[in-house]
Amino acid sequence: MREMKRCLAVAVALIPALAFAPASNANQSPVGCTGSNPVVRFATETMNQLDSFVRPGDSIVLGARISNMGSSACDLSEISVTVRLPASDGTPGEVRTLASDVDLAGGAAVEGFTEGAPYVVDLDEGIFNAPLSISWQATVHGGDQDTVISGEGTGLEIKLTRPRTSLQIEADRYSGGPPLTVGFTYSLTNQSPASNTGVGGPSLAPGGTGGLRDLLSDAACAPLVYQSGDQPSLVGEPALDPGETWKFTCSRTFLLPGTYESQPLITGSSSVDSRPWPQPASGFIPVTVFGSDLTITKSHEGDLLAGGSGTYEVLVSNSGSLASTGTVTVTDQIPEGLTVTAISGEGWNCDLATASCSRADSLPVGGSFPPVIVDVTVADDPPSLVTNVATVSGGGESVAAGTNNDASDPTKIRKPTQPEPPKGNVFKVVGSTSLGNGMVSLKVRVPGAGILIVDDAKKIDLVRATRKKTRKSGNVKVVLKANRQLRRTLARSGASRKVKIRVSFTAAGNPPNVSPISAFRQVTFDLRPPA
Ligand SMILES: [Ca+2]
Ligand SMILES: [Ca+2]
C-alpha cells in the first residue's frame, strides 16, 4: 500500500494547482465546509484497458481516482480504496486494497496506480464477462466530531475474447531418399468459442502481404496456396470465421538427408481486438530424408609466415539421417605457395603425394571422424592470401547430398619483415556462418578442456542457449539455433537478422569463484538457405 501512497503523492506533485494539505483531526476544515462524498472510480488506465475486450492471461493494471471536489467538500483523511476481483467462475471474489491512509484536502483530486500485482485475467472456460467493483472509506473533517463515511465507486466489466485455432498439417509422404518431393496440406480451423451471452467468437483476419487469404505461412515451405474453405463474411473482406476450415497446399523438394519440421506461422489478427492471433503449438510430424550426408570443415591457426610452416585441421561429420557406408575420402587441394609435408589422422590411411586420406568404417549420424592434420611449408615468396580447399566424398551419400562436400579456408600469409600481430588470448571466436533455416555455425578456439556456453549477449532472448563440452585445446564447432520468437521475426520480415551473442568458456577444474572468459560477436540468422 506504500506504493499506492507514493504514486498518489507523485500525482499530486504534478498538479500544483490543486491545494493539498494534511487534514487536522476533530475540527472543521476548511472552515465553513459542510462535507460531501468523494467521487471514486477506477483510474483512466484501468478504464481504457477494460474498454475493449481482453484475453485470458492479460494483466490489468489496477488504479483508482479519488476526487474530493464537491462545492463544500471538507478535508478527508484515512481514505482507503479496495477493489473486488472476480473469482474464476466470474462471481465476485478476492478483495484487494489499492490505497490506505490517504489524506485529501477539500477541492483536490488524485489518481494513482499500484505498482505491484496487477490482476491477471483468469476465468473459467465458458465465462466471458465478469465484474470489477471498487469501494472506499474515509474520515471526514466536517465539525467537532470526525465522521467515517464509505461508499461504492463506479465498477467496470471485464469482457473476454478467446481466439483459438487448430492446425493440422499432413504430408503425402513422410520419408524417402533424396531428392524427396513432399506435398503438404494445411487445415486451419477457427475454434474460437462463442460467448454465453450470444456474442460470436472472433474471426481471423488475414494480415499477410500475399493476397486476401494470406493468413498462414511456413518458414519450411513456400508459397502456401489457398485452396478452399472461406464462406463469405458479414464484414466483406475474407476472414477465417468461427467454425470455418481453410485448406492450403505447399510442395517442397528436399535435397539433403536429415529431418525437417514444419514451421507454421499465423500472420492474421483477431477481428475483435485487432491483436495478433495466437500461434499454433509446435511439434508437427517431421519429414525424414533418408541417407548419410557427409560435411566437412577446415581450419588453421593464425597467419602463416613466408618461409615458415603451418597446420590445417580437416573435420568430417555426418549431418544426415543414416550412418555412412563404404569408403570415405578426404582430399586437400593445396594452393600455390604451400607444400604439404605431412598428412595424417587417427584411423585414416593417408597418401602424402595426393594429399588425401581414406577410411572404410561407418560414421554414425551426428558424429565426426578424428580430424585429419595437414602440415604445410610456405614458399619464400607466396601470395599474401591463399585459399585451401578440402573435399570429402564417398560414405554412401546420394548425389543430392554432395552439394556441401567442400570446405574453404582462406589463409593470410605474412612476410617475415612485417610485424607480428600481438598474440591474442588462445580463447577466440574464429568465425560464424549462416546455415539458413535459422541456424548459425560458430567456430571457437578453446584453450583446453572445459564447458563452452553460447547464448544471447543482450537481455532479449532470441537464441537457444547452447552448451558444449570440450576435451582439449583447438577449434570446436557449435551450431546455434534461433528460438521461436526470432524465427517468427525472420519469417515475417523475410530478411536476415544480426544478433549479438556471448561466447563463454569455463576451463575444467576452475574453482567456482573464477568467472568464465567471454567474447562477443554479431552473427547473422537467416531462414533462407545460404547463397
Ligand atoms: Ca469466411
Ligand atoms: Ca554431403
XYZ file of C-alpha atoms and ligand atoms in Angstrom:
533
model
C 0.000 0.000 0.000
C 3.052 2.167 0.432
C 3.339 2.023 -3.366
C -0.102 3.481 -3.848
C 0.583 6.270 -1.434
C 3.797 7.102 -3.209
C 2.031 7.174 -6.569
C -0.667 9.369 -5.196
C 1.950 11.712 -3.819
C 3.618 11.875 -7.232
C 0.306 12.512 -8.944
C -0.382 15.371 -6.602
C 3.061 16.823 -7.060
C 2.327 17.009 -10.777
C -0.782 19.106 -10.208
C 0.437 22.027 -8.084
C -2.721 23.991 -8.832
C -4.636 21.626 -6.569
C -4.431 22.501 -2.920
C -3.284 19.553 -0.857
C -2.939 19.934 2.868
C -2.923 17.349 5.625
C -6.269 17.341 7.318
C -6.279 18.077 11.009
C -8.259 15.910 13.370
C -11.521 16.634 15.043
C -12.183 20.055 13.589
C -13.901 21.601 10.651
C -11.509 22.035 7.705
C -11.735 24.198 5.736
C -13.780 26.440 7.938
C -17.379 26.540 6.781
C -17.305 23.235 4.875
C -20.368 21.050 5.164
C -18.916 17.879 3.633
C -19.758 15.821 0.601
C -18.880 12.301 -0.517
C -15.722 11.889 -2.612
C -16.130 10.517 -6.124
C -14.125 7.301 -6.506
C -13.634 5.409 -9.730
C -11.018 3.286 -11.445
C -8.012 5.091 -12.881
C -8.165 6.103 -16.537
C -5.574 3.485 -17.484
C -7.669 0.701 -15.943
C -10.789 2.014 -17.680
C -9.001 2.225 -21.030
C -7.756 -1.346 -20.692
C -11.228 -2.694 -19.970
C -12.910 -0.521 -22.538
C -12.100 -3.182 -25.130
C -12.015 -6.966 -24.978
C -9.257 -8.688 -23.055
C -7.866 -12.201 -23.295
C -7.109 -14.794 -20.631
C -3.651 -14.064 -19.235
C -3.795 -10.303 -19.863
C -2.569 -8.153 -16.974
C -4.954 -5.435 -15.890
C -3.295 -2.501 -14.144
C -5.355 -1.644 -11.077
C -5.556 2.017 -10.132
C -8.045 4.466 -8.682
C -9.059 8.110 -8.946
C -10.304 9.877 -5.843
C -11.916 13.276 -6.304
C -12.890 15.446 -3.320
C -14.092 18.433 -5.303
C -17.659 18.941 -4.123
C -18.589 22.613 -3.703
C -18.431 22.408 0.097
C -16.045 19.454 0.442
C -14.251 19.046 3.765
C -10.756 17.619 4.109
C -10.650 13.838 4.148
C -8.138 11.583 5.883
C -7.525 7.853 6.280
C -9.040 7.226 2.873
C -8.860 3.581 1.810
C -9.840 2.147 -1.561
C -10.435 -1.547 -2.225
C -11.247 -3.452 -5.379
C -13.115 -6.723 -5.657
C -11.679 -9.060 -8.289
C -13.767 -11.740 -9.955
C -13.363 -15.373 -8.924
C -12.525 -17.790 -11.735
C -16.231 -18.612 -12.184
C -16.977 -14.929 -12.845
C -18.652 -14.202 -9.484
C -17.277 -11.537 -7.076
C -14.125 -12.862 -5.390
C -10.965 -11.634 -3.664
C -10.815 -8.100 -2.228
C -7.553 -6.219 -2.797
C -6.582 -2.920 -1.159
C -5.465 -0.276 -3.651
C -4.868 2.571 -1.219
C -4.971 3.133 2.519
C -4.413 6.070 4.847
C -4.506 8.687 2.086
C -5.227 12.326 3.022
C -7.010 14.557 0.544
C -7.927 18.224 1.080
C -11.263 19.631 0.041
C -11.068 20.693 -3.614
C -8.336 18.166 -4.557
C -8.203 15.016 -6.619
C -5.585 12.292 -7.071
C -5.112 9.424 -9.444
C -2.593 6.643 -8.988
C -1.688 3.069 -9.723
C -0.435 0.219 -7.653
C 2.973 -0.682 -8.948
C 2.750 -4.337 -7.965
C 0.347 -7.179 -8.611
C -1.926 -6.262 -11.480
C -4.937 -8.529 -11.962
C -4.144 -11.335 -14.382
C -7.307 -12.353 -16.186
C -8.039 -15.948 -15.181
C -11.615 -17.012 -15.833
C -13.018 -20.466 -16.415
C -13.760 -21.784 -19.878
C -17.229 -20.572 -20.844
C -17.000 -17.363 -18.757
C -16.904 -14.294 -20.989
C -17.942 -11.494 -18.593
C -17.022 -10.628 -15.012
C -17.471 -7.591 -12.762
C -14.714 -5.469 -11.204
C -16.027 -3.286 -8.377
C -14.443 -0.551 -6.288
C -15.244 0.638 -2.718
C -13.920 3.390 -0.458
C -13.933 4.575 3.138
C -12.789 7.948 4.555
C -12.761 10.117 7.675
C -14.393 13.497 7.039
C -13.388 16.590 8.996
C -16.683 18.423 8.957
C -17.120 19.597 12.526
C -16.236 18.979 16.146
C -16.698 15.278 15.645
C -14.898 13.454 12.782
C -17.189 11.038 10.977
C -16.391 7.949 8.949
C -18.177 7.601 5.637
C -17.969 4.908 2.945
C -19.425 4.058 -0.433
C -19.144 2.302 -3.770
C -17.413 3.701 -6.836
C -18.335 3.062 -10.442
C -17.465 -0.534 -11.321
C -16.186 -1.962 -14.596
C -16.953 -5.058 -16.624
C -14.289 -7.412 -17.928
C -15.241 -8.657 -21.385
C -13.333 -11.638 -22.685
C -12.451 -12.958 -26.108
C -10.788 -16.328 -26.712
C -9.274 -16.556 -30.201
C -8.323 -20.151 -30.960
C -7.421 -22.293 -33.940
C -6.407 -25.841 -34.580
C -3.904 -26.571 -37.326
C -3.370 -29.949 -38.943
C -0.511 -30.494 -41.335
C -0.465 -33.606 -43.471
C 2.233 -34.724 -45.869
C 1.657 -37.031 -48.831
C 4.827 -38.876 -47.723
C 6.851 -38.645 -44.548
C 10.137 -40.244 -45.581
C 12.223 -41.360 -48.529
C 15.587 -40.937 -50.193
C 16.712 -37.661 -51.745
C 15.597 -35.845 -53.783
C 12.300 -36.200 -51.871
C 9.360 -34.108 -53.083
C 6.634 -33.766 -50.474
C 3.204 -32.195 -50.855
C 1.830 -30.662 -47.645
C -1.800 -29.902 -46.843
C -2.594 -27.422 -44.061
C -6.064 -27.353 -42.490
C -6.607 -24.342 -40.252
C -9.856 -24.289 -38.262
C -11.188 -21.357 -36.231
C -12.261 -22.959 -32.947
C -12.904 -19.762 -31.013
C -15.851 -20.320 -28.674
C -18.845 -18.009 -28.769
C -19.719 -16.176 -25.568
C -22.556 -17.319 -23.310
C -24.344 -14.039 -23.990
C -24.636 -14.842 -27.666
C -21.692 -12.798 -28.942
C -19.916 -14.816 -31.657
C -16.267 -15.816 -31.436
C -13.640 -13.688 -33.169
C -12.736 -14.120 -36.835
C -9.159 -14.396 -38.007
C -8.455 -11.563 -40.437
C -5.593 -12.230 -42.885
C -2.569 -9.991 -42.350
C -0.040 -11.340 -44.848
C 1.131 -9.464 -47.913
C 0.343 -12.315 -50.292
C -3.289 -11.559 -51.035
C -6.689 -11.571 -49.410
C -6.367 -15.034 -47.897
C -2.740 -14.892 -46.755
C -3.079 -15.796 -43.089
C -0.712 -18.734 -42.793
C 2.918 -19.188 -43.809
C 5.537 -21.851 -43.236
C 9.198 -20.952 -42.933
C 9.964 -24.503 -44.091
C 7.773 -24.406 -47.238
C 6.636 -21.634 -49.556
C 4.430 -20.460 -51.079
C 1.330 -21.685 -49.287
C -1.517 -21.733 -51.802
C -5.084 -21.203 -50.577
C -7.400 -23.952 -51.790
C -10.808 -23.770 -50.138
C -12.920 -23.122 -47.083
C -13.839 -19.436 -46.996
C -17.525 -18.664 -46.642
C -18.448 -15.024 -47.201
C -18.099 -12.977 -44.014
C -20.663 -10.461 -42.903
C -17.929 -7.833 -42.880
C -16.857 -8.046 -46.501
C -13.141 -8.884 -46.505
C -12.336 -12.615 -46.387
C -11.831 -13.923 -42.854
C -11.489 -17.304 -41.192
C -14.776 -17.159 -39.329
C -15.664 -19.348 -36.326
C -16.248 -22.920 -37.486
C -14.532 -22.449 -40.857
C -11.611 -24.593 -42.013
C -9.325 -23.195 -44.684
C -7.077 -25.518 -46.634
C -3.707 -24.589 -48.084
C -1.146 -26.633 -50.001
C 2.600 -26.386 -50.443
C 5.239 -28.514 -52.137
C 8.905 -28.824 -51.276
C 11.763 -30.896 -52.630
C 14.312 -31.944 -50.010
C 17.805 -32.489 -51.367
C 19.803 -33.094 -48.219
C 19.246 -36.058 -45.895
C 18.008 -35.065 -42.479
C 14.827 -34.425 -40.541
C 12.641 -31.446 -41.334
C 9.802 -29.916 -39.347
C 7.105 -27.513 -40.464
C 7.378 -24.001 -39.003
C 3.861 -22.614 -39.403
C 3.103 -19.001 -38.597
C -0.300 -17.302 -38.486
C 0.037 -13.814 -39.937
C -3.517 -12.626 -39.236
C -5.176 -10.866 -36.339
C -8.401 -11.102 -34.377
C -11.382 -9.223 -35.781
C -12.455 -8.357 -32.218
C -9.332 -6.766 -30.749
C -7.035 -6.470 -33.810
C -4.269 -8.134 -31.821
C -2.133 -10.889 -33.368
C -3.766 -14.288 -33.375
C -2.292 -16.905 -31.004
C 0.236 -19.099 -32.749
C -0.326 -22.829 -33.238
C 1.645 -25.146 -30.982
C 4.808 -26.694 -32.373
C 5.594 -30.361 -32.786
C 4.271 -31.313 -36.188
C 5.108 -34.690 -37.719
C 8.560 -34.345 -39.248
C 9.653 -35.466 -42.700
C 12.782 -37.607 -42.788
C 15.002 -37.720 -45.833
C 16.991 -40.927 -45.611
C 20.702 -41.140 -46.178
C 24.081 -40.145 -44.878
C 25.284 -36.617 -45.550
C 28.985 -36.019 -45.095
C 30.059 -32.458 -44.413
C 33.493 -31.023 -43.932
C 35.126 -28.119 -42.093
C 38.673 -26.886 -42.402
C 40.642 -24.582 -40.142
C 44.125 -23.380 -39.282
C 45.742 -21.391 -36.502
C 46.770 -17.785 -37.026
C 48.506 -16.294 -40.063
C 51.162 -18.238 -41.910
C 54.648 -16.820 -42.324
C 56.501 -16.748 -45.682
C 59.264 -19.358 -45.489
C 57.641 -20.889 -42.390
C 55.225 -23.709 -41.774
C 51.618 -24.222 -40.761
C 48.984 -26.782 -39.832
C 45.448 -27.289 -41.118
C 42.783 -29.396 -39.480
C 40.074 -31.087 -41.538
C 36.971 -32.449 -39.831
C 34.428 -34.781 -41.492
C 30.949 -35.047 -39.919
C 27.680 -36.779 -40.764
C 24.667 -34.452 -40.668
C 22.372 -36.964 -42.378
C 19.765 -39.375 -41.011
C 21.655 -42.656 -41.607
C 25.176 -43.797 -40.758
C 27.684 -43.591 -43.613
C 28.582 -46.729 -45.547
C 31.705 -47.578 -47.506
C 34.915 -45.690 -48.063
C 35.167 -42.019 -47.152
C 37.908 -39.979 -48.798
C 39.224 -36.525 -47.903
C 41.376 -34.632 -50.398
C 43.189 -31.399 -49.677
C 43.693 -29.184 -52.715
C 46.857 -27.439 -51.641
C 47.098 -23.967 -53.241
C 50.144 -22.473 -54.897
C 52.553 -21.169 -52.272
C 52.074 -24.091 -49.891
C 53.657 -27.563 -49.911
C 52.341 -30.497 -47.907
C 54.960 -32.071 -45.687
C 52.761 -34.478 -43.726
C 49.154 -35.626 -43.636
C 47.715 -37.965 -41.034
C 44.786 -38.652 -38.746
C 43.738 -41.324 -36.274
C 42.160 -44.194 -38.196
C 42.851 -42.600 -41.592
C 45.041 -44.108 -44.358
C 46.800 -41.131 -45.874
C 48.838 -40.538 -49.014
C 51.203 -37.574 -48.996
C 51.617 -37.441 -52.799
C 47.908 -36.833 -53.408
C 47.290 -35.076 -50.053
C 44.367 -37.409 -49.399
C 43.172 -39.793 -46.700
C 40.599 -42.605 -46.707
C 38.876 -44.882 -44.260
C 36.195 -47.547 -44.556
C 34.476 -47.535 -41.167
C 30.963 -46.179 -40.725
C 30.311 -42.684 -39.328
C 27.156 -42.521 -37.169
C 24.556 -39.779 -37.501
C 25.776 -36.579 -35.842
C 29.294 -37.944 -35.380
C 32.694 -36.788 -36.618
C 35.803 -38.781 -37.558
C 39.052 -37.873 -35.781
C 40.488 -34.840 -37.627
C 42.936 -35.071 -40.487
C 46.007 -32.950 -39.758
C 47.786 -31.412 -42.745
C 51.255 -29.903 -42.205
C 52.473 -27.450 -44.829
C 55.526 -25.332 -45.532
C 55.172 -21.881 -47.016
C 57.147 -20.679 -50.059
C 59.622 -17.835 -49.595
C 57.603 -15.501 -51.814
C 53.982 -16.725 -51.591
C 50.773 -14.806 -52.378
C 49.503 -12.746 -49.435
C 46.282 -14.753 -49.320
C 45.739 -18.403 -50.256
C 42.603 -20.483 -50.084
C 42.977 -24.091 -49.116
C 40.010 -26.230 -50.151
C 39.295 -29.705 -48.774
C 36.738 -32.093 -50.241
C 35.040 -35.157 -48.823
C 33.483 -37.911 -50.925
C 32.043 -41.404 -50.546
C 30.264 -42.676 -47.447
C 27.262 -43.857 -49.446
C 25.663 -40.434 -49.669
C 23.344 -39.595 -52.555
C 24.301 -37.259 -55.377
C 21.886 -34.679 -53.976
C 23.726 -34.731 -50.647
C 27.012 -33.839 -52.327
C 26.377 -30.101 -52.518
C 28.037 -29.453 -49.138
C 31.195 -31.509 -49.534
C 33.762 -28.684 -49.847
C 35.322 -26.504 -47.192
C 37.422 -23.417 -47.994
C 39.886 -21.975 -45.547
C 41.246 -18.587 -46.660
C 44.652 -18.032 -45.051
C 46.669 -14.823 -44.799
C 50.408 -15.152 -45.304
C 52.709 -12.615 -43.725
C 56.238 -11.718 -44.850
C 58.850 -12.063 -42.052
C 59.612 -8.330 -42.438
C 56.005 -7.498 -41.487
C 55.443 -7.039 -37.761
C 53.855 -9.936 -35.979
C 50.353 -9.153 -34.744
C 50.014 -9.213 -30.963
C 49.362 -12.660 -29.581
C 45.729 -12.854 -28.586
C 44.220 -14.997 -25.927
C 44.009 -18.567 -27.122
C 40.265 -18.371 -26.467
C 38.765 -16.763 -29.527
C 35.724 -16.787 -31.774
C 37.170 -17.805 -35.124
C 34.144 -17.270 -37.358
C 30.467 -17.747 -37.969
C 28.448 -18.908 -40.967
C 24.697 -18.782 -41.512
C 23.460 -22.285 -42.356
C 19.972 -20.994 -43.248
C 16.846 -22.412 -41.614
C 17.503 -20.250 -38.534
C 20.845 -21.870 -37.743
C 24.354 -20.467 -37.494
C 27.576 -22.438 -37.352
C 30.117 -20.932 -34.964
C 33.764 -21.857 -34.807
C 35.502 -21.184 -31.492
C 39.078 -21.788 -30.433
C 39.262 -23.056 -26.856
C 42.381 -23.252 -24.688
C 41.621 -26.694 -23.266
C 39.063 -28.938 -21.630
C 36.005 -27.189 -20.247
C 32.483 -26.010 -20.962
C 31.603 -23.660 -23.776
C 28.292 -21.799 -23.485
C 26.817 -19.656 -26.248
C 23.708 -17.511 -25.699
C 22.249 -14.047 -26.320
C 24.515 -11.213 -25.196
C 21.535 -8.936 -24.685
C 18.557 -9.429 -22.404
C 16.102 -10.159 -25.204
C 16.013 -13.902 -25.768
C 16.458 -14.744 -29.456
C 18.881 -17.647 -29.492
C 18.613 -21.007 -27.782
C 21.391 -21.404 -25.229
C 23.920 -23.936 -26.492
C 26.416 -25.838 -24.341
C 29.367 -27.883 -25.464
C 31.935 -29.848 -23.537
C 35.482 -29.569 -24.858
C 38.153 -32.155 -24.217
C 41.310 -30.360 -25.352
C 42.593 -27.162 -26.913
C 41.662 -26.492 -30.521
C 38.771 -25.411 -32.687
C 35.256 -26.572 -31.890
C 32.107 -26.089 -33.891
C 28.827 -25.071 -32.255
C 25.517 -24.849 -34.109
C 23.264 -22.049 -32.808
C 19.510 -22.178 -33.308
C 17.093 -19.278 -33.475
C 14.324 -19.628 -30.919
C 10.642 -19.371 -31.779
C 10.450 -15.621 -31.385
C 13.391 -14.972 -33.702
C 12.024 -17.486 -36.200
C 8.775 -15.546 -36.303
C 10.625 -12.286 -36.852
C 12.645 -13.851 -39.662
C 9.546 -15.354 -41.266
C 7.654 -12.073 -41.053
C 10.439 -9.909 -42.457
C 11.768 -12.402 -44.992
C 15.182 -10.863 -44.232
C 18.187 -11.845 -42.153
C 18.839 -10.519 -38.666
C 22.035 -9.798 -36.770
C 22.136 -10.952 -33.151
C 24.834 -10.206 -30.615
C 25.897 -13.361 -28.810
C 28.115 -14.058 -25.851
C 30.535 -16.975 -26.010
C 31.781 -18.053 -22.586
C 34.341 -20.680 -21.695
C 34.853 -22.209 -18.260
C 38.019 -24.266 -18.034
C 37.645 -27.678 -16.408
C 38.892 -27.676 -12.840
C 38.436 -23.929 -12.387
C 37.368 -23.128 -8.838
C 33.728 -21.899 -8.777
C 34.756 -18.336 -7.891
C 36.755 -17.923 -11.117
C 34.480 -16.379 -13.724
C 34.464 -17.731 -17.265
C 36.244 -15.907 -20.103
C 33.842 -14.375 -22.619
C 33.831 -12.980 -26.114
C 31.055 -11.191 -28.007
C 30.189 -11.397 -31.639
C 27.447 -10.378 -34.073
C 26.109 -13.341 -36.005
C 23.565 -13.352 -38.821
C 20.475 -15.572 -38.710
C 18.538 -16.334 -41.844
C 15.731 -18.734 -42.726
C 16.761 -18.878 -46.359
C 19.445 -21.357 -47.322
C 22.930 -19.771 -47.678
C 23.713 -18.403 -51.147
Ca -15.181 -16.537 -44.031
Ca 27.263 -34.029 -48.140
